[in-house]
Backbone as a chain_set.jsonl record, in Angstrom:
{"seq": "MKLRHILNVPYTVFLLFFFAHPVWSQESEQSTKQKKPGGGRGMFQLSDQDVILPITSIEWGSPDRWSITSRYVHMFQTDRDNKTWLHNLSISLSPGITGGRLGIGYQGIYSPKSMQDFGIFSEARLVLLRTWGNPLSITTKSTFIGAEIRTSLSFLFNVGIGYYKQITNLNGDRKDFYGFHVGVGI", "coords": {"N": [[200.197, 43.015, 132.715], [197.771, 42.476, 130.546], [195.937, 44.192, 131.744], [197.192, 46.514, 131.013], [197.466, 46.51, 127.905], [194.862, 46.623, 127.544], [194.246, 49.364, 128.395], [195.474, 50.753, 126.463], [194.0, 51.166, 123.917], [191.912, 53.276, 124.888], [193.46, 55.344, 125.418], [194.968, 56.045, 122.941], [192.782, 56.57, 121.847], [191.768, 58.775, 122.894], [194.544, 60.223, 122.705], [194.909, 60.832, 120.218], [192.334, 62.479, 119.528], [192.834, 64.606, 121.05], [194.975, 66.088, 120.316], [194.083, 66.553, 117.272], [191.302, 67.653, 117.421], [191.839, 70.171, 118.061], [192.957, 71.328, 115.45], [190.475, 70.447, 113.966], [188.092, 72.356, 114.757], [189.071, 74.876, 113.997], [188.037, 77.579, 111.972], [187.411, 78.288, 108.968], [187.967, 80.807, 106.511], [184.859, 81.365, 104.362], [184.643, 82.539, 101.044], [182.143, 82.387, 98.976], [179.081, 80.496, 99.89], [178.994, 77.36, 100.486], [177.437, 74.294, 98.755], [175.852, 72.099, 100.705], [177.269, 69.125, 100.657], [175.911, 65.831, 100.135], [172.75, 64.517, 101.624], [171.872, 64.744, 103.87], [170.717, 64.134, 107.4], [171.234, 60.65, 108.249], [171.3, 59.738, 105.279], [172.557, 59.066, 102.125], [172.999, 61.744, 99.545], [173.138, 61.211, 96.268], [172.901, 62.062, 93.672], [170.554, 64.808, 92.531], [168.388, 63.25, 92.25], [168.997, 60.954, 93.296], [169.352, 59.126, 96.048], [170.716, 57.026, 98.854], [169.478, 55.312, 101.771], [170.808, 54.272, 104.854], [169.6, 52.811, 106.935], [166.281, 52.536, 107.159], [164.273, 51.52, 108.115], [163.511, 49.448, 111.387], [162.33, 46.547, 111.95], [159.86, 43.718, 112.602], [158.603, 40.253, 111.947], [157.484, 37.954, 109.8], [159.087, 35.807, 107.423], [161.457, 36.415, 108.706], [161.842, 37.484, 111.374], [163.539, 39.826, 113.345], [164.609, 42.173, 111.555], [166.448, 44.633, 109.619], [166.166, 47.58, 107.382], [167.654, 48.545, 104.464], [167.728, 51.399, 101.929], [167.822, 52.473, 98.282], [166.586, 55.187, 96.49], [164.865, 56.412, 93.734], [164.178, 59.368, 92.906], [161.405, 60.367, 90.436], [160.502, 62.831, 89.777], [161.649, 66.185, 89.129], [161.296, 68.372, 89.73], [160.161, 68.876, 92.804], [159.054, 70.324, 94.78], [156.182, 71.405, 96.607], [154.282, 69.504, 95.754], [151.764, 67.136, 96.12], [151.837, 64.035, 95.7], [154.529, 61.854, 95.359], [156.521, 60.328, 92.863], [158.42, 57.376, 93.05], [161.192, 55.054, 92.516], [162.393, 52.382, 94.243], [164.623, 50.664, 95.833], [165.542, 48.029, 97.964], [167.111, 46.682, 100.725], [166.877, 44.331, 103.457], [168.268, 42.434, 105.711], [167.864, 39.955, 107.886], [167.278, 37.961, 111.177], [166.918, 35.977, 110.581], [166.415, 35.586, 108.123], [166.401, 37.224, 104.82], [165.578, 39.783, 102.521], [165.602, 40.924, 99.235], [164.508, 43.471, 97.308], [162.538, 45.371, 94.55], [160.657, 47.794, 93.719], [157.735, 50.075, 93.162], [157.516, 53.286, 94.923], [155.127, 55.587, 96.366], [154.967, 58.505, 97.626], [152.612, 60.365, 99.382], [151.861, 63.41, 100.194], [150.292, 65.936, 102.216], [149.747, 69.389, 101.58], [148.745, 70.979, 103.48], [149.711, 69.655, 105.528], [152.625, 69.695, 106.14], [155.121, 68.202, 107.627], [154.075, 65.697, 107.666], [153.26, 62.713, 105.969], [152.25, 59.63, 103.828], [153.753, 56.556, 102.924], [153.837, 54.634, 100.899], [154.116, 51.416, 99.318], [154.759, 49.054, 96.285], [156.569, 46.13, 95.869], [158.693, 43.71, 94.245], [160.119, 40.804, 95.536], [162.808, 38.971, 96.601], [163.862, 36.602, 98.746], [165.258, 34.78, 101.049], [165.939, 32.128, 103.473], [167.695, 31.81, 106.283], [168.942, 30.417, 109.921], [166.767, 29.595, 112.101], [163.86, 30.046, 111.155], [160.383, 31.753, 111.147], [157.679, 29.878, 110.853], [158.5, 28.822, 108.198], [160.67, 26.503, 106.25], [164.656, 26.359, 106.708], [166.919, 27.491, 104.909], [166.401, 28.061, 102.359], [164.727, 29.471, 99.444], [162.671, 32.111, 98.15], [160.134, 33.788, 96.034], [158.508, 36.764, 95.969], [155.683, 39.031, 96.453], [155.245, 42.065, 97.401], [153.341, 44.741, 99.996], [153.252, 47.762, 101.255], [153.1, 49.883, 103.943], [153.634, 53.441, 105.004], [153.268, 55.473, 108.086], [154.52, 58.648, 107.839], [157.388, 58.155, 108.916], [156.811, 57.174, 111.368], [155.374, 54.563, 111.795], [155.271, 51.27, 110.224], [153.543, 48.627, 108.027], [153.62, 45.777, 106.165], [152.405, 43.587, 104.177], [153.245, 40.112, 102.483], [153.205, 37.668, 99.709], [154.607, 35.076, 98.973], [156.858, 32.758, 97.078], [158.01, 29.746, 97.15], [160.791, 28.991, 95.364], [163.095, 26.799, 95.441], [164.022, 23.722, 95.929], [164.638, 21.576, 98.204], [163.839, 18.993, 99.508], [161.812, 18.073, 98.18], [159.445, 19.163, 98.814], [157.417, 21.757, 98.295], [156.5, 25.07, 99.736], [154.485, 27.253, 99.942], [153.622, 30.741, 100.987], [152.02, 33.355, 103.433], [153.414, 35.979, 104.541], [154.169, 39.073, 107.093], [155.053, 41.631, 108.339], [155.984, 44.576, 110.426], [156.763, 47.578, 111.948], [159.589, 50.352, 112.661], [159.68, 53.402, 111.241], [160.187, 53.794, 107.869]], "CA": [[200.267, 43.333, 131.258], [196.515, 42.388, 129.867], [195.09, 45.52, 131.578], [197.751, 47.754, 130.147], [197.048, 46.501, 126.438], [193.652, 47.156, 127.287], [194.128, 50.727, 128.472], [195.896, 51.34, 125.389], [192.974, 52.034, 123.196], [191.365, 54.146, 125.285], [195.041, 56.169, 125.754], [195.215, 56.032, 121.477], [191.756, 57.53, 120.878], [192.369, 60.421, 123.631], [195.694, 61.552, 122.358], [194.283, 61.102, 118.78], [191.093, 63.759, 120.088], [193.559, 65.844, 121.899], [195.623, 66.42, 119.066], [193.341, 66.362, 116.207], [190.579, 68.543, 118.143], [192.207, 71.778, 117.804], [192.452, 71.361, 113.855], [189.003, 70.205, 113.509], [187.831, 73.185, 115.69], [189.614, 75.862, 113.347], [187.316, 78.01, 111.109], [188.222, 78.875, 107.66], [186.93, 81.908, 105.766], [185.091, 81.369, 102.772], [183.874, 83.735, 100.402], [180.836, 82.163, 98.54], [178.205, 79.501, 101.023], [179.148, 76.026, 99.859], [176.615, 73.356, 99.052], [176.428, 70.836, 101.889], [177.039, 67.506, 100.343], [174.693, 64.661, 101.049], [171.381, 64.926, 101.949], [170.971, 65.605, 105.629], [171.075, 63.124, 108.787], [171.161, 58.959, 107.874], [171.376, 59.574, 104.136], [173.453, 59.996, 101.012], [172.815, 62.276, 98.45], [174.233, 60.678, 95.133], [172.685, 63.316, 92.58], [169.264, 65.534, 93.17], [167.063, 62.797, 92.143], [169.036, 59.338, 93.882], [169.277, 58.988, 97.426], [170.877, 56.137, 99.455], [168.883, 55.575, 102.899], [171.558, 53.1, 105.204], [168.774, 52.507, 107.705], [165.035, 53.441, 107.084], [162.93, 50.902, 109.067], [163.587, 48.51, 112.054], [161.191, 45.566, 111.952], [160.035, 42.268, 112.726], [157.992, 39.643, 111.026], [157.609, 36.388, 109.463], [159.754, 34.81, 108.778], [163.028, 36.89, 109.336], [162.087, 38.285, 112.83], [163.737, 41.133, 113.199], [165.405, 42.69, 110.659], [166.236, 46.093, 109.533], [166.057, 47.81, 105.863], [168.546, 50.029, 104.107], [166.929, 51.721, 100.522], [168.286, 53.187, 97.349], [165.508, 55.9, 96.091], [165.119, 57.029, 92.831], [162.623, 60.284, 92.307], [161.424, 60.171, 89.137], [160.128, 63.973, 89.754], [162.843, 66.864, 89.332], [160.402, 69.408, 90.429], [159.192, 68.219, 94.11], [157.801, 71.158, 95.684], [154.643, 71.941, 96.286], [153.743, 68.634, 94.854], [151.106, 66.386, 96.687], [152.145, 62.953, 95.026], [155.795, 62.008, 94.779], [156.789, 58.617, 92.435], [159.909, 57.002, 93.257], [162.014, 53.791, 92.688], [162.934, 51.728, 95.509], [165.372, 49.33, 95.622], [165.742, 47.306, 99.763], [168.078, 45.192, 101.274], [166.175, 43.633, 104.643], [168.931, 41.743, 106.451], [167.461, 39.861, 109.6], [168.238, 37.511, 111.741], [166.758, 34.207, 110.211], [166.153, 36.071, 106.614], [166.972, 38.34, 104.235], [164.545, 40.269, 101.321], [165.878, 41.764, 98.39], [163.115, 44.332, 96.716], [162.656, 46.618, 94.106], [159.554, 48.544, 93.414], [157.152, 51.799, 92.961], [157.366, 53.891, 95.999], [154.611, 56.646, 96.288], [155.247, 59.167, 99.204], [151.468, 61.605, 99.79], [152.161, 64.544, 101.455], [149.588, 67.024, 101.861], [150.501, 70.797, 100.973], [148.321, 71.67, 104.518], [150.758, 69.362, 106.677], [154.21, 70.16, 105.663], [155.229, 67.065, 108.236], [153.022, 64.462, 107.77], [153.704, 61.517, 104.724], [151.706, 58.329, 104.143], [154.776, 56.476, 102.271], [152.883, 53.614, 100.095], [155.213, 50.7, 98.445], [154.607, 48.1, 96.189], [157.545, 45.517, 95.371], [159.29, 42.595, 94.232], [160.994, 40.226, 96.426], [163.686, 37.588, 96.783], [163.675, 36.4, 100.034], [166.439, 33.806, 101.414], [165.749, 31.814, 104.794], [168.67, 30.73, 107.11], [169.075, 29.848, 110.956], [165.607, 28.937, 112.538], [162.849, 31.083, 110.837], [159.155, 31.637, 111.517], [156.893, 29.01, 109.819], [158.815, 27.548, 107.026], [161.973, 25.811, 106.371], [165.715, 26.987, 106.609], [167.578, 27.101, 103.88], [165.169, 28.367, 101.397], [164.49, 30.678, 98.467], [160.907, 32.58, 97.72], [159.99, 35.017, 95.189], [156.855, 37.42, 96.051], [155.513, 40.487, 96.208], [154.683, 43.047, 99.129], [152.629, 45.955, 99.636], [153.926, 48.117, 102.274], [152.685, 51.557, 104.274], [153.856, 53.909, 106.735], [152.766, 57.008, 108.42], [155.558, 59.845, 108.177], [158.533, 57.639, 109.638], [156.724, 56.436, 112.632], [154.81, 53.323, 112.059], [154.848, 50.911, 108.843], [153.509, 47.465, 108.229], [153.733, 44.998, 105.254], [152.259, 42.084, 104.151], [153.569, 39.629, 101.617], [152.679, 36.367, 99.5], [156.081, 34.508, 98.564], [156.001, 31.048, 96.287], [159.613, 28.84, 97.117], [161.882, 28.208, 94.059], [164.103, 26.194, 95.521], [162.972, 22.739, 96.11], [165.657, 21.132, 98.477], [163.264, 18.167, 100.18], [160.547, 17.422, 97.948], [157.899, 19.539, 99.087], [157.111, 23.317, 98.186], [155.584, 25.833, 100.583], [154.562, 28.968, 99.58], [152.858, 31.464, 102.416], [151.906, 35.328, 103.244], [154.22, 36.678, 105.34], [153.929, 40.118, 107.398], [156.135, 42.699, 108.723], [155.437, 45.652, 111.21], [157.916, 48.306, 112.411], [159.053, 51.498, 113.297], [160.648, 53.75, 109.695], [159.367, 53.637, 106.193]], "C": [[199.036, 43.433, 130.376], [196.318, 43.442, 130.295], [195.946, 46.889, 130.731], [197.582, 47.455, 128.516], [195.454, 46.731, 126.504], [193.169, 48.498, 127.27], [194.65, 51.536, 127.309], [195.429, 52.046, 124.297], [192.778, 53.138, 123.491], [192.475, 55.673, 125.321], [194.638, 56.495, 124.358], [194.385, 57.138, 121.296], [192.06, 58.822, 121.783], [193.452, 61.158, 122.794], [195.602, 61.78, 121.054], [193.206, 62.434, 118.801], [191.927, 64.56, 120.307], [194.103, 66.195, 120.853], [195.061, 67.011, 117.896], [192.174, 67.516, 116.47], [190.887, 69.987, 117.757], [191.967, 72.411, 116.017], [191.374, 70.98, 113.345], [188.155, 71.315, 113.846], [188.049, 74.482, 114.67], [188.533, 76.277, 112.522], [188.162, 78.451, 109.968], [186.978, 80.016, 107.024], [186.702, 80.899, 104.285], [184.292, 82.336, 102.063], [182.515, 83.485, 99.218], [180.39, 80.643, 99.768], [178.377, 78.393, 99.998], [177.637, 75.408, 100.313], [176.998, 72.244, 100.034], [176.381, 69.566, 101.213], [176.249, 66.62, 101.423], [173.317, 64.835, 101.225], [170.762, 65.298, 103.117], [171.796, 64.471, 106.416], [170.09, 61.735, 107.627], [170.86, 58.942, 106.553], [172.599, 60.396, 103.097], [173.16, 59.992, 99.834], [173.743, 61.976, 96.814], [174.187, 61.736, 93.963], [171.288, 63.798, 93.139], [168.103, 64.316, 92.938], [167.545, 61.152, 92.949], [169.536, 59.592, 94.695], [169.764, 57.409, 98.123], [170.551, 56.517, 101.433], [169.87, 54.459, 103.79], [170.606, 52.604, 106.344], [167.54, 53.289, 107.737], [164.306, 52.562, 107.994], [164.224, 49.71, 110.126], [162.038, 47.328, 111.873], [161.305, 44.315, 112.544], [158.799, 41.626, 112.434], [158.217, 38.218, 110.81], [157.804, 36.742, 107.943], [160.626, 35.019, 108.867], [162.908, 37.432, 110.375], [162.571, 39.577, 112.645], [164.73, 40.97, 112.089], [165.474, 44.033, 110.442], [166.306, 46.528, 107.697], [166.536, 49.142, 105.51], [167.623, 49.647, 102.638], [167.844, 52.64, 99.774], [166.688, 54.092, 96.444], [165.908, 56.58, 94.768], [164.035, 57.905, 92.44], [162.617, 60.4, 91.237], [160.658, 61.88, 88.575], [161.326, 64.761, 89.96], [162.463, 68.36, 89.993], [159.765, 68.88, 92.01], [158.803, 69.57, 94.98], [156.756, 71.537, 95.54], [153.794, 70.355, 95.824], [153.197, 67.659, 96.144], [151.376, 64.535, 96.673], [153.761, 62.776, 94.611], [156.282, 60.492, 94.251], [158.261, 58.452, 92.642], [159.894, 55.323, 92.796], [162.449, 53.325, 93.306], [163.254, 50.747, 95.267], [165.859, 48.708, 97.002], [165.973, 46.697, 99.606], [167.184, 45.192, 102.359], [166.953, 42.453, 105.12], [168.317, 41.201, 107.299], [168.046, 38.293, 109.876], [168.326, 35.939, 111.295], [166.363, 34.375, 108.671], [166.505, 36.599, 106.1], [165.809, 38.723, 102.539], [165.836, 40.968, 100.847], [164.724, 42.097, 97.37], [163.142, 45.18, 95.536], [160.867, 46.763, 93.425], [159.01, 49.903, 93.345], [157.079, 51.969, 94.218], [156.617, 55.294, 96.136], [154.645, 57.331, 97.261], [153.816, 60.766, 98.865], [152.006, 62.571, 100.773], [151.032, 65.412, 100.873], [149.896, 68.503, 102.433], [149.604, 71.268, 102.452], [149.127, 71.1, 105.712], [152.237, 69.275, 105.786], [155.004, 68.258, 106.373], [155.015, 65.93, 108.381], [152.903, 63.926, 106.175], [153.041, 60.376, 105.082], [152.891, 57.717, 102.652], [153.722, 55.16, 102.169], [154.216, 52.388, 99.344], [154.651, 49.651, 98.066], [155.95, 47.542, 95.227], [157.878, 43.962, 95.072], [160.063, 41.833, 94.598], [161.765, 39.177, 96.413], [164.038, 37.956, 98.255], [164.593, 34.819, 100.363], [166.182, 33.214, 103.074], [167.321, 31.343, 105.36], [168.311, 30.708, 108.8], [167.435, 28.803, 111.329], [163.987, 30.232, 112.324], [161.165, 30.803, 111.312], [158.396, 30.712, 110.261], [157.038, 28.157, 108.61], [160.019, 27.242, 107.539], [163.343, 26.715, 106.013], [166.473, 26.795, 105.709], [167.207, 27.154, 102.59], [165.05, 29.609, 100.736], [163.347, 30.612, 97.979], [161.621, 33.572, 96.868], [158.714, 35.179, 95.552], [157.061, 38.6, 95.692], [154.801, 40.933, 97.168], [154.453, 43.932, 98.691], [153.003, 46.403, 100.881], [153.162, 49.629, 102.644], [153.135, 51.935, 105.218], [153.388, 55.441, 106.488], [154.047, 57.773, 108.869], [156.914, 58.982, 109.555], [158.218, 56.821, 111.003], [156.097, 54.884, 112.515], [154.788, 52.508, 110.796], [154.737, 49.591, 109.026], [153.165, 47.093, 106.628], [152.898, 44.012, 105.242], [152.748, 41.586, 102.748], [153.328, 38.551, 100.815], [154.33, 35.782, 98.852], [155.661, 32.885, 98.33], [157.886, 30.663, 96.447], [159.679, 28.181, 95.299], [162.84, 27.45, 94.293], [163.4, 24.576, 96.342], [163.909, 21.87, 97.02], [164.878, 19.463, 99.131], [161.762, 17.041, 99.207], [159.163, 18.403, 97.989], [158.183, 21.062, 99.151], [156.093, 23.636, 99.272], [155.558, 27.101, 99.837], [153.633, 29.846, 101.027], [152.854, 33.145, 102.652], [152.791, 35.225, 104.56], [153.943, 38.409, 105.842], [155.137, 40.442, 108.328], [155.696, 44.237, 109.692], [156.849, 46.243, 112.083], [158.433, 49.313, 112.64], [159.945, 51.91, 111.698], [159.612, 53.56, 108.666], [159.466, 52.262, 105.877]], "O": [[199.039, 44.297, 129.499], [196.429, 44.251, 129.374], [195.494, 47.846, 130.102], [197.586, 48.498, 127.862], [194.86, 47.019, 125.465], [192.221, 48.935, 126.618], [194.379, 52.725, 127.138], [195.921, 53.037, 123.758], [193.182, 54.086, 122.818], [192.083, 56.837, 125.242], [193.794, 57.391, 124.386], [194.705, 58.242, 120.857], [192.588, 59.814, 121.28], [193.372, 62.291, 122.321], [196.113, 62.798, 120.588], [193.403, 63.349, 118.002], [191.796, 65.553, 119.59], [193.306, 66.925, 120.264], [195.596, 68.045, 117.495], [192.156, 68.38, 115.594], [190.116, 70.759, 117.187], [191.294, 73.316, 115.524], [191.241, 71.167, 112.136], [187.199, 71.317, 113.071], [187.035, 75.172, 114.559], [187.851, 75.307, 112.192], [189.318, 78.872, 110.012], [185.747, 80.049, 107.052], [187.43, 80.219, 103.562], [183.309, 82.872, 102.575], [182.001, 84.468, 98.685], [181.242, 79.951, 100.325], [177.97, 78.488, 98.84], [176.93, 75.614, 101.3], [178.074, 71.658, 100.153], [175.318, 68.948, 101.253], [176.035, 66.596, 102.635], [172.939, 65.774, 100.525], [169.703, 65.864, 103.39], [172.937, 64.038, 106.249], [169.13, 61.72, 106.857], [170.025, 58.068, 106.323], [173.192, 61.474, 103.122], [173.019, 59.036, 99.072], [174.787, 62.52, 96.455], [175.189, 62.186, 93.407], [170.857, 63.243, 94.149], [166.987, 64.468, 93.436], [166.688, 60.296, 93.169], [170.43, 60.416, 94.501], [168.977, 56.519, 97.801], [171.03, 57.397, 102.148], [169.65, 53.372, 103.256], [171.144, 51.589, 106.787], [167.511, 54.437, 108.182], [163.593, 53.2, 108.768], [165.335, 49.318, 109.768], [160.875, 47.686, 111.685], [162.35, 43.797, 112.938], [157.798, 42.319, 112.618], [158.946, 37.468, 111.461], [157.136, 37.545, 107.292], [161.303, 34.037, 109.172], [163.91, 38.089, 110.656], [162.059, 40.367, 111.853], [165.43, 40.004, 111.786], [164.634, 44.735, 111.005], [166.507, 45.632, 106.878], [166.211, 50.273, 105.871], [167.105, 48.603, 102.241], [168.551, 53.461, 100.359], [165.86, 53.394, 95.859], [166.97, 57.183, 94.615], [163.081, 57.49, 91.783], [163.706, 60.567, 90.688], [160.351, 62.138, 87.411], [162.133, 64.343, 90.79], [163.182, 69.177, 90.567], [158.607, 68.466, 91.964], [158.1, 69.408, 95.978], [156.298, 71.996, 94.493], [152.584, 70.397, 95.604], [153.967, 67.396, 97.068], [151.074, 63.872, 97.664], [154.237, 63.435, 93.687], [156.419, 59.573, 95.058], [159.119, 59.305, 92.416], [158.919, 54.574, 92.745], [163.598, 53.762, 93.251], [162.617, 49.889, 94.656], [167.028, 49.075, 97.122], [165.624, 45.887, 98.747], [166.498, 46.214, 102.332], [166.378, 41.373, 104.981], [167.875, 42.133, 107.971], [168.848, 37.632, 109.217], [169.181, 35.069, 111.463], [166.019, 33.385, 108.026], [167.516, 36.995, 106.68], [165.458, 37.875, 101.718], [166.765, 41.422, 101.515], [164.113, 41.242, 96.728], [164.119, 45.923, 95.626], [160.18, 45.928, 92.836], [159.777, 50.859, 93.461], [156.638, 51.033, 94.886], [157.365, 56.266, 96.038], [154.229, 56.66, 98.204], [154.066, 61.834, 98.306], [152.468, 62.405, 101.902], [150.776, 65.636, 99.69], [150.241, 68.704, 103.598], [149.953, 72.441, 102.588], [149.285, 71.762, 106.738], [152.49, 68.615, 104.779], [155.302, 67.343, 105.605], [155.631, 65.155, 109.113], [152.496, 64.672, 105.284], [153.045, 59.959, 106.241], [152.881, 58.301, 101.569], [152.993, 54.762, 103.077], [155.236, 52.901, 98.882], [154.015, 49.008, 98.901], [156.364, 48.122, 94.223], [157.289, 43.082, 95.699], [161.117, 41.987, 93.982], [161.113, 38.179, 96.104], [164.351, 39.02, 98.789], [164.325, 33.83, 99.681], [166.278, 34.099, 103.924], [167.976, 30.511, 104.731], [167.146, 31.063, 108.978], [167.146, 27.679, 110.917], [163.387, 30.934, 113.138], [160.814, 29.719, 111.778], [158.547, 30.865, 109.049], [156.323, 27.285, 108.116], [160.473, 27.467, 108.661], [163.265, 27.639, 105.204], [166.83, 25.619, 105.647], [167.64, 26.37, 101.746], [165.229, 30.686, 101.306], [162.838, 29.612, 97.473], [162.765, 34.022, 96.806], [157.862, 34.29, 95.564], [157.937, 39.171, 95.042], [153.876, 40.345, 97.727], [154.816, 44.353, 97.592], [153.129, 45.53, 101.739], [152.729, 50.376, 101.767], [153.225, 51.278, 106.255], [153.214, 56.194, 105.53], [154.568, 57.628, 109.975], [157.121, 59.299, 110.726], [158.992, 56.07, 111.596], [156.518, 54.069, 113.336], [154.116, 53.138, 109.979], [155.449, 49.048, 109.871], [152.567, 47.892, 105.907], [152.597, 43.498, 106.319], [152.734, 42.403, 101.827], [152.932, 37.869, 101.761], [154.991, 36.59, 98.199], [154.841, 32.125, 98.847], [158.784, 31.295, 95.89], [159.061, 27.445, 94.529], [163.625, 27.297, 93.357], [162.469, 24.516, 97.145], [164.107, 20.923, 96.259], [165.782, 18.627, 99.156], [161.145, 15.998, 99.425], [158.14, 18.31, 97.311], [159.02, 21.554, 99.908], [155.176, 22.919, 99.672], [156.451, 27.748, 99.292], [153.102, 29.199, 101.93], [153.595, 33.957, 102.098], [152.693, 34.354, 105.424], [153.485, 39.104, 104.936], [155.932, 39.679, 108.877], [154.804, 44.88, 109.138], [157.7, 45.573, 112.669], [157.488, 49.873, 113.196], [160.646, 51.099, 111.093], [158.432, 53.223, 108.768], [159.009, 51.837, 104.816]]}, "num_chains": 1, "name": "protein.A"}
């Protein structure tokens, strides 16, 4: 009986795909070429200047150990073609295993005209940090405010350092500290 319930899920998925696939595969005639919604792989383009990037980085660092970063970016320039520097507002959310960060700041992108697929991402941001679980080098269930400076080479490797000042005081001791993060992405 238990095996029968387990097999119902793949069977249902198979039937759904079997009947829906021919409908998805049909071609329709379009008299005009439509603009593709969204911004491409891994992003949601809200407007010409606003983008949500669900996962931009996977990082390891102190105090939150492993974390991922999601980001909203507002691009200040409307004409971005052939620009060496792009200026953006960035709001990031970085939930981790033992802490999470919410940041807002300036993001600059340097992309030389001679190297189209290369870019240096730099960011300065204010951060609200909350710890839980077993964070590295600080107490759990604490809240900090701080500043971070980050840089990344063409979506490959990123590094960041920050200074955080404790704003909650659970046991009478306040602890300020420097944190760091290294990862893949921007």
